[in-house]
Short mmCIF file of C-alpha atoms and ligand atoms in Angstrom, two decimals:
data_model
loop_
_atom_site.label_atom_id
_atom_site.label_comp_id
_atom_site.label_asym_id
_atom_site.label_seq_id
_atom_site.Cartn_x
_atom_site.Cartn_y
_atom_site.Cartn_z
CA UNK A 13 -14.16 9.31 -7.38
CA UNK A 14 -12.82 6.75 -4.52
CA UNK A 15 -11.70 3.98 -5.68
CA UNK A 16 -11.33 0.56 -3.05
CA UNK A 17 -8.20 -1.35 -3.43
CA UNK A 18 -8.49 -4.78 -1.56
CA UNK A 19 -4.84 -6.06 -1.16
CA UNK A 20 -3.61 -2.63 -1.64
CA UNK A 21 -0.52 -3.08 0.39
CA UNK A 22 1.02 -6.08 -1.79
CA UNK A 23 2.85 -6.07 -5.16
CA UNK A 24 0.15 -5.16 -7.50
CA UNK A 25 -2.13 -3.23 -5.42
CA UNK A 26 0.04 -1.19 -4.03
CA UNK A 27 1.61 -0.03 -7.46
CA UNK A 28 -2.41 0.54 -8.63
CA UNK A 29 -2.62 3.05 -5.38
CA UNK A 30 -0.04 5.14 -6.34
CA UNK A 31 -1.07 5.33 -9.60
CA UNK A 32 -4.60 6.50 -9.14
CA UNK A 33 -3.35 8.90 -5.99
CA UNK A 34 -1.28 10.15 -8.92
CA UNK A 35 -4.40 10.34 -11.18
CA UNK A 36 -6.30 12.34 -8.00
CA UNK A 37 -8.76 9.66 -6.96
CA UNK A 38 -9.44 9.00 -3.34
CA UNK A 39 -8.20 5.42 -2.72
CA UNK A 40 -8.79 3.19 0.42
CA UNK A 41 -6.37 -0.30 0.95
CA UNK A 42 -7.78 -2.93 2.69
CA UNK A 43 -5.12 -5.14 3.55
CA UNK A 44 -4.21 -7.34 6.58
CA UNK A 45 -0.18 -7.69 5.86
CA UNK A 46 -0.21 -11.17 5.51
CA UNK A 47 1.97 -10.91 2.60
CA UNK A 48 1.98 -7.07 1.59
CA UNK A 49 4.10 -4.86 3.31
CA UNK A 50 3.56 -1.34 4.93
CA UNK A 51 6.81 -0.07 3.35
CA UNK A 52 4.95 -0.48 0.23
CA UNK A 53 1.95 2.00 1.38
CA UNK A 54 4.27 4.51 3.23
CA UNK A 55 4.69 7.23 1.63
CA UNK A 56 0.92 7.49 0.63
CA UNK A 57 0.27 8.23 4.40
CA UNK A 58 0.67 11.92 4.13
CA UNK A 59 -1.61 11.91 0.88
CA UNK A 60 -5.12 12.99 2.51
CA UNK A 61 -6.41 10.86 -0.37
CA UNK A 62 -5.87 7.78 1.07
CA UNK A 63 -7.01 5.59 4.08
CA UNK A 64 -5.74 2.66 4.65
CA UNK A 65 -8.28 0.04 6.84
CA UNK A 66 -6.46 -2.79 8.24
CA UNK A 67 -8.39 -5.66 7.80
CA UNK A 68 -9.33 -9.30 6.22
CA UNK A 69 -11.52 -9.94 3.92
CA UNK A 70 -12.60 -12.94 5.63
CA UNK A 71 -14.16 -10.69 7.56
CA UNK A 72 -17.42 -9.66 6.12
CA UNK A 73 -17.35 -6.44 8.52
CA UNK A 74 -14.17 -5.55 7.82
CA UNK A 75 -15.20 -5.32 3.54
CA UNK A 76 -18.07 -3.64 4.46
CA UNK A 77 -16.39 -1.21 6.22
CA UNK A 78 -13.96 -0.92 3.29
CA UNK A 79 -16.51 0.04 0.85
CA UNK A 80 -18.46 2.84 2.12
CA UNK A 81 -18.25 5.06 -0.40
CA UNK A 82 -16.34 3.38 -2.90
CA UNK A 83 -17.40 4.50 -6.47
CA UNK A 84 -15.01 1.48 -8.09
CA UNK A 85 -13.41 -1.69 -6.63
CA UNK A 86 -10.19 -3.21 -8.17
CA UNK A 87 -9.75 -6.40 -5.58
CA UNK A 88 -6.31 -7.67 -5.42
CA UNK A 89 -6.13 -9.02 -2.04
CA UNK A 90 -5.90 -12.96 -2.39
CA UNK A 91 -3.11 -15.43 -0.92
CA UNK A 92 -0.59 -16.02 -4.38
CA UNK A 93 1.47 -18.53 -5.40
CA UNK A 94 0.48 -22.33 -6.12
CA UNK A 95 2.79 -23.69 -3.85
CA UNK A 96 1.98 -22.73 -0.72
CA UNK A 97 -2.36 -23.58 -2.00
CA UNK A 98 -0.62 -27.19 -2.57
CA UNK A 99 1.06 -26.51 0.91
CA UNK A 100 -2.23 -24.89 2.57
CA UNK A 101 -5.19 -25.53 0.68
CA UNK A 102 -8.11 -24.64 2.89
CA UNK A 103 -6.45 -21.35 4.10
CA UNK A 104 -6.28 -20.28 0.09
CA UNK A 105 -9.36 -21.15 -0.10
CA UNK A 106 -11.04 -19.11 2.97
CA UNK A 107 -9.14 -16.49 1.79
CA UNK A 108 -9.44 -16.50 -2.37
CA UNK A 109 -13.20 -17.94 -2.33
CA UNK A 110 -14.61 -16.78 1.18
CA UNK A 111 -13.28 -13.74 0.88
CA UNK A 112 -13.60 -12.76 -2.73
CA UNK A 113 -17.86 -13.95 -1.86
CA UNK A 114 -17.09 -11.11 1.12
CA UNK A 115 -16.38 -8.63 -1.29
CA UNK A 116 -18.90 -9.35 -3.83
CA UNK A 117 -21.70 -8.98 -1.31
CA UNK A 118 -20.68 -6.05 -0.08
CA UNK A 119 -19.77 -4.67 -3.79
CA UNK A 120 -23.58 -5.39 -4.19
CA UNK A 121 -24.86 -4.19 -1.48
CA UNK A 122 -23.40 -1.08 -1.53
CA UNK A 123 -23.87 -0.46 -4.78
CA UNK A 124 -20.57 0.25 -6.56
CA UNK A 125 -20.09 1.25 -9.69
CA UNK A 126 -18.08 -1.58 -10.99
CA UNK A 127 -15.82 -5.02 -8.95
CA UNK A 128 -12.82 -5.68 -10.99
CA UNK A 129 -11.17 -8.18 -9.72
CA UNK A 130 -8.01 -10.49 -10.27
CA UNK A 131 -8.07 -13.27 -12.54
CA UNK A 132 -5.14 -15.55 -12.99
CA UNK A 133 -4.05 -17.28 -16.32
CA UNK A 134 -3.63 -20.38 -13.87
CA UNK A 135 -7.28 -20.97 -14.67
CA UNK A 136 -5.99 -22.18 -17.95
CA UNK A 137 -5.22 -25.64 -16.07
CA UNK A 138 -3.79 -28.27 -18.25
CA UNK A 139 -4.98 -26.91 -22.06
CA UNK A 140 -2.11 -27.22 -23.93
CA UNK A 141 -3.41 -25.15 -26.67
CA UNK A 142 -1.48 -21.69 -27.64
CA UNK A 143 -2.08 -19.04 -27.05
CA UNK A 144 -4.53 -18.91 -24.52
CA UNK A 145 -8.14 -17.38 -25.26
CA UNK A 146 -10.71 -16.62 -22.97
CA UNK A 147 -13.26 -19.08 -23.47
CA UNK A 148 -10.59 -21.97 -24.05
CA UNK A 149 -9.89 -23.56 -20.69
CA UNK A 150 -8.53 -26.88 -18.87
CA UNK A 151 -8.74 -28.36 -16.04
CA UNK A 152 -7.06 -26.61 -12.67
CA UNK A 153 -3.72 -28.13 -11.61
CA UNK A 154 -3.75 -26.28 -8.07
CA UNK A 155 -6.00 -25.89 -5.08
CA UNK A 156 -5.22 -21.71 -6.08
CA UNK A 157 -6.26 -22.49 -9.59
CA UNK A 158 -9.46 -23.72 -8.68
CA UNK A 159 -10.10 -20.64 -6.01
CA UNK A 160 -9.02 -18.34 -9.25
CA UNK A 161 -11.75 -20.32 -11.30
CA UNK A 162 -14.47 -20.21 -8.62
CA UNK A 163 -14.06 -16.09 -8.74
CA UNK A 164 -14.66 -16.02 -12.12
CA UNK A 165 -17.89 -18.32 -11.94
CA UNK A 166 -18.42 -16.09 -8.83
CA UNK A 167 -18.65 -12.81 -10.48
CA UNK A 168 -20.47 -14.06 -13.26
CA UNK A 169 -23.41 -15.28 -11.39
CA UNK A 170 -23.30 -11.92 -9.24
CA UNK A 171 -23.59 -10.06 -12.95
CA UNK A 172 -26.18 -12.37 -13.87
CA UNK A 173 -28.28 -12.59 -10.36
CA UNK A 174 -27.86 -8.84 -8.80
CA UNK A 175 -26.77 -7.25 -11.87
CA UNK A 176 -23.12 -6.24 -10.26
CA UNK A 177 -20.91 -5.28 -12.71
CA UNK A 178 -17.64 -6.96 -12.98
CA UNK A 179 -14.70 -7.71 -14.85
CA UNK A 180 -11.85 -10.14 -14.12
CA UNK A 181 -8.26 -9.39 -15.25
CA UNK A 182 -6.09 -12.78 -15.78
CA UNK A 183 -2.84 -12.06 -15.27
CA UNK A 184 -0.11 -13.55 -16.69
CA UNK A 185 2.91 -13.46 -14.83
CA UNK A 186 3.20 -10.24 -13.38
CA UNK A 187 6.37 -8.38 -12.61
CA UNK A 188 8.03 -5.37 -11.52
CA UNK A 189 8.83 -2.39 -8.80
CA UNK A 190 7.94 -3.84 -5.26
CA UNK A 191 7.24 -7.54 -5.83
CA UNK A 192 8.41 -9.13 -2.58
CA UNK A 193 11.95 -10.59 -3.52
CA UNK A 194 11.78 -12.76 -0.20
CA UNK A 195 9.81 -15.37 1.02
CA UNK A 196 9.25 -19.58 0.59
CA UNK A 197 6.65 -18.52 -2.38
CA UNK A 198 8.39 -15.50 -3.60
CA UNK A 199 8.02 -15.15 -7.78
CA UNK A 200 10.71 -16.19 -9.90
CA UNK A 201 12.07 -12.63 -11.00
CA UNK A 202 12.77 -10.65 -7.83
CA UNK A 203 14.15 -13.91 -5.74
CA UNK A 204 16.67 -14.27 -8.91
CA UNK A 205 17.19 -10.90 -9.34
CA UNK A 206 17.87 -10.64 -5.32
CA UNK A 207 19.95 -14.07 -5.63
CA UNK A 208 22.28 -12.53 -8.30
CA UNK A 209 23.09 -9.15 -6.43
CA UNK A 210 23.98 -11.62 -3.69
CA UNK A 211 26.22 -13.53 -6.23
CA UNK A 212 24.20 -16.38 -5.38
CA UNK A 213 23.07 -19.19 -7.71
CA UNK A 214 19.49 -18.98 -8.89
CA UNK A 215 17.79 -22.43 -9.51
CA UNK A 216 15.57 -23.15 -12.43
CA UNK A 217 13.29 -25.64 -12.02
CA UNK A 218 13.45 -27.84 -15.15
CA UNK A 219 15.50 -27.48 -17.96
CA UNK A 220 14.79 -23.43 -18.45
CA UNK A 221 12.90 -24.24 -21.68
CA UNK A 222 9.68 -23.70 -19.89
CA UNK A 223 8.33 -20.41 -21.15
CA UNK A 224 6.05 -17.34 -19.67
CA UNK A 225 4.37 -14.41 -20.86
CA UNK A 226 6.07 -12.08 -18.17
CA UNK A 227 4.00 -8.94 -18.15
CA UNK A 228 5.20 -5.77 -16.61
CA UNK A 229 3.30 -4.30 -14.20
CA UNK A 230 2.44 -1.01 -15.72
CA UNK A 231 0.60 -2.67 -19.01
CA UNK A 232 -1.34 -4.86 -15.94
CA UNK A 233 -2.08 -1.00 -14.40
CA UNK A 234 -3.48 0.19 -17.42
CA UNK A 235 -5.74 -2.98 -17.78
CA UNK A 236 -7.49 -2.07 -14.71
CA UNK A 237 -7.69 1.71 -15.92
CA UNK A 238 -9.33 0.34 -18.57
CA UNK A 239 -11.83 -1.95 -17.35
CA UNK A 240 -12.88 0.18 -14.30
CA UNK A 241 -13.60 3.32 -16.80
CA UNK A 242 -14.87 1.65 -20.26
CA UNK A 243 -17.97 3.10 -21.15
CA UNK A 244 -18.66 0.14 -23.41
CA UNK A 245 -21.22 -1.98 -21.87
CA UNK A 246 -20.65 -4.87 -24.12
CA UNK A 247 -16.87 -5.00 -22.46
CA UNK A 248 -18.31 -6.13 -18.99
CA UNK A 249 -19.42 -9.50 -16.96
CA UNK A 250 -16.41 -10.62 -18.61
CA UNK A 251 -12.86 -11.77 -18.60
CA UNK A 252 -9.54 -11.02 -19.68
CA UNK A 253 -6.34 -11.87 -20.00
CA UNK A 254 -3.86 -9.35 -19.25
CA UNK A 255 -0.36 -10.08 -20.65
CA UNK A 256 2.34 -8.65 -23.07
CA UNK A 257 1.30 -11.50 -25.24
CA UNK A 258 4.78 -13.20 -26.30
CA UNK A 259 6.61 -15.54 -24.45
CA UNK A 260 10.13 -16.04 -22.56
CA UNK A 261 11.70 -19.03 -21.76
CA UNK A 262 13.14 -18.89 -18.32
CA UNK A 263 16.95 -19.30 -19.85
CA UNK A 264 16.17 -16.14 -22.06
CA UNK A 265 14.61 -14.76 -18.45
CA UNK A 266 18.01 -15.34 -17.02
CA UNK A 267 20.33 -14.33 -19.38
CA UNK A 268 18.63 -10.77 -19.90
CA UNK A 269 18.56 -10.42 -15.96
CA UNK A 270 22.19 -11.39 -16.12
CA UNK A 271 23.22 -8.62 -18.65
CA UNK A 272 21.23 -5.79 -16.97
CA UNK A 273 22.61 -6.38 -13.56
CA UNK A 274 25.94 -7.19 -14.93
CA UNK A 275 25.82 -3.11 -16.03
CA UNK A 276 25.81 -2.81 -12.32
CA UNK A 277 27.71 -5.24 -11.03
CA UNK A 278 30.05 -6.80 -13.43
CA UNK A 279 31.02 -9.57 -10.94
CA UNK A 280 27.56 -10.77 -11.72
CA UNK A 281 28.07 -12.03 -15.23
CA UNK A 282 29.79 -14.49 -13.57
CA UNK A 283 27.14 -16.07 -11.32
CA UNK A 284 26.39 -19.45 -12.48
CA UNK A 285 22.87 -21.08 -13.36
CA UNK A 286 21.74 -24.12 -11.28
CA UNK A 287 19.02 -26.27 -12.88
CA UNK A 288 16.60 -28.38 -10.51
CA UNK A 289 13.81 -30.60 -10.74
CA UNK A 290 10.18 -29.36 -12.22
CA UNK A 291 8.02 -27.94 -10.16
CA UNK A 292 4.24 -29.48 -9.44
CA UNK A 293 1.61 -28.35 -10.77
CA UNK A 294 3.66 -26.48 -13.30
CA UNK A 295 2.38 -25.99 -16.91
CA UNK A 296 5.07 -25.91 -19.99
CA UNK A 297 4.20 -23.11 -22.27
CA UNK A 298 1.98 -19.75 -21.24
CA UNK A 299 1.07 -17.54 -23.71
CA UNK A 300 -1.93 -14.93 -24.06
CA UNK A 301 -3.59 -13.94 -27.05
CA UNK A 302 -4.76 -10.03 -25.93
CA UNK A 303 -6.71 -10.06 -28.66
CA UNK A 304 -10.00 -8.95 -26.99
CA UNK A 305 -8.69 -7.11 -24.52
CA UNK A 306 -6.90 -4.94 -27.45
CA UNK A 307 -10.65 -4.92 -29.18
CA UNK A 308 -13.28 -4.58 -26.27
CA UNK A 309 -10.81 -2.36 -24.23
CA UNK A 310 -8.43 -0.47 -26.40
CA UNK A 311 -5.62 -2.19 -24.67
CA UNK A 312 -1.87 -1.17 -25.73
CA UNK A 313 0.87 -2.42 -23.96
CA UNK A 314 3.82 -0.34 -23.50
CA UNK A 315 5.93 -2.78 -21.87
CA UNK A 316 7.67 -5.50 -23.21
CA UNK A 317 8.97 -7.94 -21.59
CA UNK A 318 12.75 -6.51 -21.79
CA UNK A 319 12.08 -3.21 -21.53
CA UNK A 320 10.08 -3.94 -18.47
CA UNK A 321 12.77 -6.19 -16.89
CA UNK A 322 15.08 -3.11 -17.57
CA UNK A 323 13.35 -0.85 -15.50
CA UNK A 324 12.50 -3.27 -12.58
CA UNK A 325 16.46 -4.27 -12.54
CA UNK A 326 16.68 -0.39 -12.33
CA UNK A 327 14.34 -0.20 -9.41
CA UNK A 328 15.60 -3.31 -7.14
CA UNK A 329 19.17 -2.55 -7.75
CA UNK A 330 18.54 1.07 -6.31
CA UNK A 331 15.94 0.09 -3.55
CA UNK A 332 17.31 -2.87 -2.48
CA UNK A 333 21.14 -3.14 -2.91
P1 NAD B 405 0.79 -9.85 -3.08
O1 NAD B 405 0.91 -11.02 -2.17
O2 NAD B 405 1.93 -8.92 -3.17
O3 NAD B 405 -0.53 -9.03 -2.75
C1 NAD B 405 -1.68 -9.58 -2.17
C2 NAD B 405 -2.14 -8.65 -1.08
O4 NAD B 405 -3.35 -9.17 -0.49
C3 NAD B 405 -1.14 -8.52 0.07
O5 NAD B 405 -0.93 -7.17 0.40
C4 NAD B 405 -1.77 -9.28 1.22
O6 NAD B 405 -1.39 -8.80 2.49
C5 NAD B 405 -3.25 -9.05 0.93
N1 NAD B 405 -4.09 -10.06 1.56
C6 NAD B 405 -3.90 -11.40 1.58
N2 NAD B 405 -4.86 -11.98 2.31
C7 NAD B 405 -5.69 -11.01 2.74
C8 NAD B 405 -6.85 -11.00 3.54
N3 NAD B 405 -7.36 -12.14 4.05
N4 NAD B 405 -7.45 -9.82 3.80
C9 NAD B 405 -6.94 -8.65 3.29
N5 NAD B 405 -5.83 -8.61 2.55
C10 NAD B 405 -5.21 -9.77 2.27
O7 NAD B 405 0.44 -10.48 -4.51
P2 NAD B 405 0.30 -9.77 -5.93
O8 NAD B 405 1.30 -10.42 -6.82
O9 NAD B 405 0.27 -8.31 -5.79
O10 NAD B 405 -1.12 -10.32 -6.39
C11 NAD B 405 -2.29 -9.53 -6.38
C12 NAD B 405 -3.42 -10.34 -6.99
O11 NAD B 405 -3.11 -10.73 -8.30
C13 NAD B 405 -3.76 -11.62 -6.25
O12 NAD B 405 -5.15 -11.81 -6.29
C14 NAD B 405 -3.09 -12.69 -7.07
O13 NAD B 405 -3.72 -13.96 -6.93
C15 NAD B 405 -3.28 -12.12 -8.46
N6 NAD B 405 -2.32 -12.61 -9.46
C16 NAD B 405 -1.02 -12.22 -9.39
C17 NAD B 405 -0.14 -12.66 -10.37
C18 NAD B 405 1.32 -12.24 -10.35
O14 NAD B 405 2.03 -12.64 -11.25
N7 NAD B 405 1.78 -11.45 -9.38
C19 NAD B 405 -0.57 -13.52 -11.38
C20 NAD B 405 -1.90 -13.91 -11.41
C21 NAD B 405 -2.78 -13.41 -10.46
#
């Protein structure tokens, strides 16, 4: 089985590579680097299991090329964060609408098994309802929530029209081994986590009682296990949201990232918390029900939110100290 993994060489994708290499698939990345890394695809060079293709997905070509042969395709490859789609807004969208429509022809046309893509619980928009279910949405509050929204209506119509199978996995912020720490739109864990070993202050934007259902990345592997293998037919053309399914505020965030790296570093207990302005386009509360995903999918989480931190703390104080 070969399995494509679009964005392959960033945060998520790369961590799904090495976990099917593990499993014995064949895996191709497509990636172009413009915000993965090839440190993160390294030592999968010597694996005769994987290819990578360097190459955009604005590039119609360069997916096609991608996909020969793929039996699955788990498409991560997208440009993150909502600041820099508030920043940049038509270059998100070339790359999270053109190029997700890229991949969906070409998933069509040749004929793959199954396009599971990712989702993002930023398609949630302004509801204020908790927790969030799938069918219960607002309005976007960011150019990248709307190119996360179009992908959904996207895939549906590509389920409905050419009969593609797909399934989109909205996740909830997503953390863990080899999420870029550095960056003007790096996430919120690894730039504090970096800041701290650095004895630097971390700024919160807002008071900290903003709160997050931080999901660690292996439950957000086994969500794509999941939906690229269920044999359950009524599972598909669907979404879900893929999240521990509690919430954090960022002050509880802190304080546990405080106490594991202290165990390291007890200098760090120390560090002091600056607090800053909220950020735009910045909801209050996010919180998933996994309620379907635990019915339609068998979905089990392993990884709470603290022992997850635990374990990434573990893994950035030893790869990047
Ligand atoms: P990441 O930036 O680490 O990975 C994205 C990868 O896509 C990178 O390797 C990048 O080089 C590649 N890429 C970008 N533009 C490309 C292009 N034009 N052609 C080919 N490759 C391209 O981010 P991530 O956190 O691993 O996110 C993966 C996916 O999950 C994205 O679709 C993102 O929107 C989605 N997502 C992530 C989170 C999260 O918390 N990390 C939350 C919701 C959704």
């Amino acid at each position: 089985m070969k399995i494509l993994i679009t964005g392959g060489a960033g945060f998520i994708g790369s961590n799904l590579c090495e976990y099917f290499l593990n499993k014995g698939y064949k895996v191709t990345c497509l990636d172009n680097f413009a915000t993965g890394h090839r440190h993160n695809i390294e030592p999968f060079f010597s694996n005769k299991n994987f290819e990578l293709i360097e190459g955009d997905i604005r590039n119609i070509e360069d997916c096609n090329k991608a996909i020969l042969g793929a039996d699955y395709v788990l498409h991560q490859a997208a440009l993150g964060s909502v600041p820099r789609s508030i920043n940049d807004p038509i270059t998100s969208n070339e790359v999270n609408v053109s190029g997700f429509l890229n991949m969906l022809v070409a998933a069509r046309d040749a004929g793959v098994k199954r396009f599971v893509y990712a989702a993002s619980s930023s398609t949630y928009g302004d509801s204020e309802s908790l927790p969030k279910v799938e069918d219960r949405i607002g309005k976007p509050l960011s150019p990248y929530a709307i190119t996360k929204y179009v992908n959904e209506l996207y895939a549906e119509i590509f389920s409905k029209t050419y009969g593609l199978e797909t399934i989109g996995l909205r996740y909830f912020n997503v953390f863990g081994r080899k999420q870029d720490p550095n960056g003007a739109y790096a996430a919120v864990i690894p730039k504090f986590v970096m800041q701290f070993m650095k004895h630097e202050s971390p700024v919160i934007n807002g008071d900290g009682n903003y709160s997050r259902d931080f999901t660690y990345i292996d439950n957000v592997i086994q969500m794509n296990e999941l939906a690229m293998l269920t044999e359950n037919k009524e599972a598909v053309n669907t979404v879900y949201n893929t999240a521990f399914g509690d919430r954090t505020t960022l002050n509880d965030l802190v304080a546990n990232l405080k106490t594991y790296l202290a165990e390291f570093d007890s200098k760090i207990a120390d560090v002091k918390v600056v607090h800053g302005p909220n950020r735009v386009g910045d909801i209050p509360h996010s919180l998933a029900s996994i309620d379907k995903a635990k019915t339609m999918l068998n979905y089990n989480p392993k990884y709470s939110m603290k022992a997850g931190l635990k374990e990434a703390v573990e893994w950035y104080w030893k790869n990047l100290k």
